[in-house]
mmCIF file with all atom_site columns, C-alpha atoms in Angstrom:
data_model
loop_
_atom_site.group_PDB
_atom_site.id
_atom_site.type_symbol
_atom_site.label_atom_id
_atom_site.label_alt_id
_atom_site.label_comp_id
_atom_site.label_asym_id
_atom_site.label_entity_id
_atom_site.label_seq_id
_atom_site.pdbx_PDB_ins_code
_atom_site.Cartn_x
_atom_site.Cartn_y
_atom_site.Cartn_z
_atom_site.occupancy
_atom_site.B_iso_or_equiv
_atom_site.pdbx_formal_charge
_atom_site.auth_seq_id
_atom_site.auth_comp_id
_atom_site.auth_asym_id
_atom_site.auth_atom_id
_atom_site.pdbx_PDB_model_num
ATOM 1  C CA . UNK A 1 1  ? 22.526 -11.266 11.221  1.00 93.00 ? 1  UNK A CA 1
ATOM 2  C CA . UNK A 1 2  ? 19.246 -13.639 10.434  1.00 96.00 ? 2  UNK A CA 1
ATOM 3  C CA . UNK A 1 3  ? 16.524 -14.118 12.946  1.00 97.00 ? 3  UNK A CA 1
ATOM 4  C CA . UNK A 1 4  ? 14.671 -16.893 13.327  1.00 97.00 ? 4  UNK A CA 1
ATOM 5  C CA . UNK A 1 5  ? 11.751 -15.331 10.979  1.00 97.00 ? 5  UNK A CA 1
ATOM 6  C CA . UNK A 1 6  ? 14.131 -15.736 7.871   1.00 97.00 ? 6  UNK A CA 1
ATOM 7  C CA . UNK A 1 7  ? 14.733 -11.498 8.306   1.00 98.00 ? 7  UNK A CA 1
ATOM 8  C CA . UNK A 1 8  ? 18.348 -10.116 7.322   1.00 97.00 ? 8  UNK A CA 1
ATOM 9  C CA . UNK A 1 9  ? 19.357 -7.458  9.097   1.00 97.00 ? 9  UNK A CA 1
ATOM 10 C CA . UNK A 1 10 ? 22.220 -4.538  9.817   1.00 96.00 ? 10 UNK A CA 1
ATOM 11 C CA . UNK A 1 11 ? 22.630 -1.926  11.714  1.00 95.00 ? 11 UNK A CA 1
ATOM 12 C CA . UNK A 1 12 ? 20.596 -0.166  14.501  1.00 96.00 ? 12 UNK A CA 1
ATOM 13 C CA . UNK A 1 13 ? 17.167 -2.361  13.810  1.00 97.00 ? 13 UNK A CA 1
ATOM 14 C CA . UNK A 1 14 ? 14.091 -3.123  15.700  1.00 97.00 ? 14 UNK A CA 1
ATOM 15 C CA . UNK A 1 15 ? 12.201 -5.850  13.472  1.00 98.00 ? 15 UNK A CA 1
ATOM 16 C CA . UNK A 1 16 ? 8.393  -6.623  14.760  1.00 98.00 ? 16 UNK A CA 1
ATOM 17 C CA . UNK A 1 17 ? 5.745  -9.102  13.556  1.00 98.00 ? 17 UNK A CA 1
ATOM 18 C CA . UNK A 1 18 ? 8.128  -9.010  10.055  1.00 98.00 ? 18 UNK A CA 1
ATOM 19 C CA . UNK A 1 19 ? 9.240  -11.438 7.636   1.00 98.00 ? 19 UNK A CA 1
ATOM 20 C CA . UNK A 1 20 ? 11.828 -13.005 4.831   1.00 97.00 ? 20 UNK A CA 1
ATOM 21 C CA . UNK A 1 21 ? 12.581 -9.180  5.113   1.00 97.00 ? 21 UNK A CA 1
ATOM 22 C CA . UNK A 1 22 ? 16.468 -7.315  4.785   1.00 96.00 ? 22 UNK A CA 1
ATOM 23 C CA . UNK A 1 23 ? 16.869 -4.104  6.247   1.00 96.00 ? 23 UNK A CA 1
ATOM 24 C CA . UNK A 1 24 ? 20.158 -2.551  6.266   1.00 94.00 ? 24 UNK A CA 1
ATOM 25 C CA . UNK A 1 25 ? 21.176 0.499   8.401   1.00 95.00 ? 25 UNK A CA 1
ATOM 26 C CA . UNK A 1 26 ? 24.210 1.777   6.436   1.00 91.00 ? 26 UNK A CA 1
ATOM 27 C CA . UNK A 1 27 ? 23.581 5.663   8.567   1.00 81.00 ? 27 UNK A CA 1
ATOM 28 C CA . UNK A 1 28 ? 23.995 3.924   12.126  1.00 77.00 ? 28 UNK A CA 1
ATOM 29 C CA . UNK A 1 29 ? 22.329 7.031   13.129  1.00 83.00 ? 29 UNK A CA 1
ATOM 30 C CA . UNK A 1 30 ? 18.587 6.478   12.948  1.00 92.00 ? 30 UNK A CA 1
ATOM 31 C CA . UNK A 1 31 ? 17.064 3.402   14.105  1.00 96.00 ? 31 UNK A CA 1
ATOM 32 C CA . UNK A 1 32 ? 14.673 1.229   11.298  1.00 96.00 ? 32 UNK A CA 1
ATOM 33 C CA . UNK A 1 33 ? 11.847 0.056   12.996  1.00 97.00 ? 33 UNK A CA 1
ATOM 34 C CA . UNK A 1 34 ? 9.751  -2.555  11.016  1.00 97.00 ? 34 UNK A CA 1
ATOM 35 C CA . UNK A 1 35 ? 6.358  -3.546  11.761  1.00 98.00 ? 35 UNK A CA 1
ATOM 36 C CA . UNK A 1 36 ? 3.934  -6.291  9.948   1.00 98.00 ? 36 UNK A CA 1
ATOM 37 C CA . UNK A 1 37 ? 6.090  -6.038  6.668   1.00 97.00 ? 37 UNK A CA 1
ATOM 38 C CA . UNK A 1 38 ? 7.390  -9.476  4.624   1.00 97.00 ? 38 UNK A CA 1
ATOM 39 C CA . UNK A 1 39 ? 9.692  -10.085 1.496   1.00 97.00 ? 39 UNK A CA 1
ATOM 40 C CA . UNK A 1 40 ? 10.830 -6.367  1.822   1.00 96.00 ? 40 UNK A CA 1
ATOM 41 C CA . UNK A 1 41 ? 13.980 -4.629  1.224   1.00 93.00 ? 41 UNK A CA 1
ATOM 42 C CA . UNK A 1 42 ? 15.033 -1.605  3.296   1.00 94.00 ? 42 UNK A CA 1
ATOM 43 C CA . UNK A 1 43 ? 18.690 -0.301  2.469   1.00 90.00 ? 43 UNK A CA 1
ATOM 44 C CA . UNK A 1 44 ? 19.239 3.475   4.496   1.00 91.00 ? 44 UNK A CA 1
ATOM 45 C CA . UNK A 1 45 ? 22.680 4.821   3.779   1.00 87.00 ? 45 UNK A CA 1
ATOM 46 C CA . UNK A 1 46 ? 23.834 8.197   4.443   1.00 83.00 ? 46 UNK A CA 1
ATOM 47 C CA . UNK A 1 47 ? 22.039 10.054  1.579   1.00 80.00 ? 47 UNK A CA 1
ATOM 48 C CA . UNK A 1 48 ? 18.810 8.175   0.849   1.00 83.00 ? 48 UNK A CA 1
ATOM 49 C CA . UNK A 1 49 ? 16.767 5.009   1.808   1.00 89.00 ? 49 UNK A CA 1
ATOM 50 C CA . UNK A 1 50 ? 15.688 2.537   -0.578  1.00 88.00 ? 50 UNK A CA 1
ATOM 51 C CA . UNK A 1 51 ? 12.476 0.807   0.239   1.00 93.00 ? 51 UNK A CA 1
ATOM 52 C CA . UNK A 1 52 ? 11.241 -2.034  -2.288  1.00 91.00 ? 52 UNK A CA 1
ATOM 53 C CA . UNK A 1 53 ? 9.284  -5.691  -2.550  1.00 92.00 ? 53 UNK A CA 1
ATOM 54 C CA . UNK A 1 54 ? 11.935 -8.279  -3.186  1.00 90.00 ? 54 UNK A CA 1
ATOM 55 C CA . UNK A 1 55 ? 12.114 -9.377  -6.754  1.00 86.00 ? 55 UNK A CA 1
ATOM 56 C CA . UNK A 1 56 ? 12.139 -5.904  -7.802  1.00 85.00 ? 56 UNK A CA 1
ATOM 57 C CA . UNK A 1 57 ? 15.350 -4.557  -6.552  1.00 74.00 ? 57 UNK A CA 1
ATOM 58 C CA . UNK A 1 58 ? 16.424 -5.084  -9.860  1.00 77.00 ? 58 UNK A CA 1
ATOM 59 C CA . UNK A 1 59 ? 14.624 -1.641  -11.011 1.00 85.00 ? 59 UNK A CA 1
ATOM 60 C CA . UNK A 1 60 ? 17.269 0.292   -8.393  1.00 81.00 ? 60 UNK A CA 1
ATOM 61 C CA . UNK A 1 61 ? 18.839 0.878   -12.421 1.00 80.00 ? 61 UNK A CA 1
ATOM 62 C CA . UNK A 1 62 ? 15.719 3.120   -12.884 1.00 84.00 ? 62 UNK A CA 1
ATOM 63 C CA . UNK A 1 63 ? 15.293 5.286   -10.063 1.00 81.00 ? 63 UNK A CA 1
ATOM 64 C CA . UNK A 1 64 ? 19.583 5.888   -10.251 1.00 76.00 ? 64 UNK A CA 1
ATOM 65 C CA . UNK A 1 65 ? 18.807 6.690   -13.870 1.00 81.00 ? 65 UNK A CA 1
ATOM 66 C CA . UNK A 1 66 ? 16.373 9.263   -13.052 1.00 82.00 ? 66 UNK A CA 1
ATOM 67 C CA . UNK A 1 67 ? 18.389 11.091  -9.927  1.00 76.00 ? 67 UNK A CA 1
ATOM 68 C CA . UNK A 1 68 ? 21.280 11.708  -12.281 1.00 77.00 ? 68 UNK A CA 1
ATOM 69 C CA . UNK A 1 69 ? 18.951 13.102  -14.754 1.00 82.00 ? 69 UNK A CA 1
ATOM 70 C CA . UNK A 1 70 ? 17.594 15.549  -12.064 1.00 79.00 ? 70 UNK A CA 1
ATOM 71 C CA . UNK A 1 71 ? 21.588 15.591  -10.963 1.00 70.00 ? 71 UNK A CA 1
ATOM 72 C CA . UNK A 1 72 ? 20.602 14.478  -7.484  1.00 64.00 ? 72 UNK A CA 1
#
C-alpha cells in the first residue's frame, strides 16, 4: 500500500506525522508504529528488524556478514 505521504507500507502499521518512509511487517504479530520519521526503512520479519536511512540499505551485506560470523 502507499499513502498519500509517499510512505510504503505492509503489514499491521500505524504510520504518524512520517514520510517517503517503507515499513514492512513480515511478523504480523506486533504492530510498527512510526512517528516523525522520513526516507526510512523498517523491514520486521520473524527473527529480527532491520531499521536503516534509505540509500543505505545497500550495507544489509555487512551486518549479514557479521551475524554469520557470530553464527547468529
Amino acid at each position: 500500500h502507499i499513502d498519500s505521504n509517499g510512505n510504503y507500507f505492509e503489514g499491521l502499521v500505524s504510520l504518524v506525522d512520517t514520510r517517503i518512509t517503507m515499513v514492512l511487517n513480515e511478523s504480523g504479530k506486533k504492530l510498527i508504529a512510526t512517528i516523525g520519521l522520513e526516507d526510512i526503512i523498517v523491514v520486521s520479519s520473524e527473527d529480527a528488524i532491520l531499521i536503516t536511512k534509505k540509500g543505505k540499505s545497500e550495507e544489509v551485506k555487512k551486518i549479514v556478514e557479521e551475524l554469520k560470523e557470530k553464527k547468529v
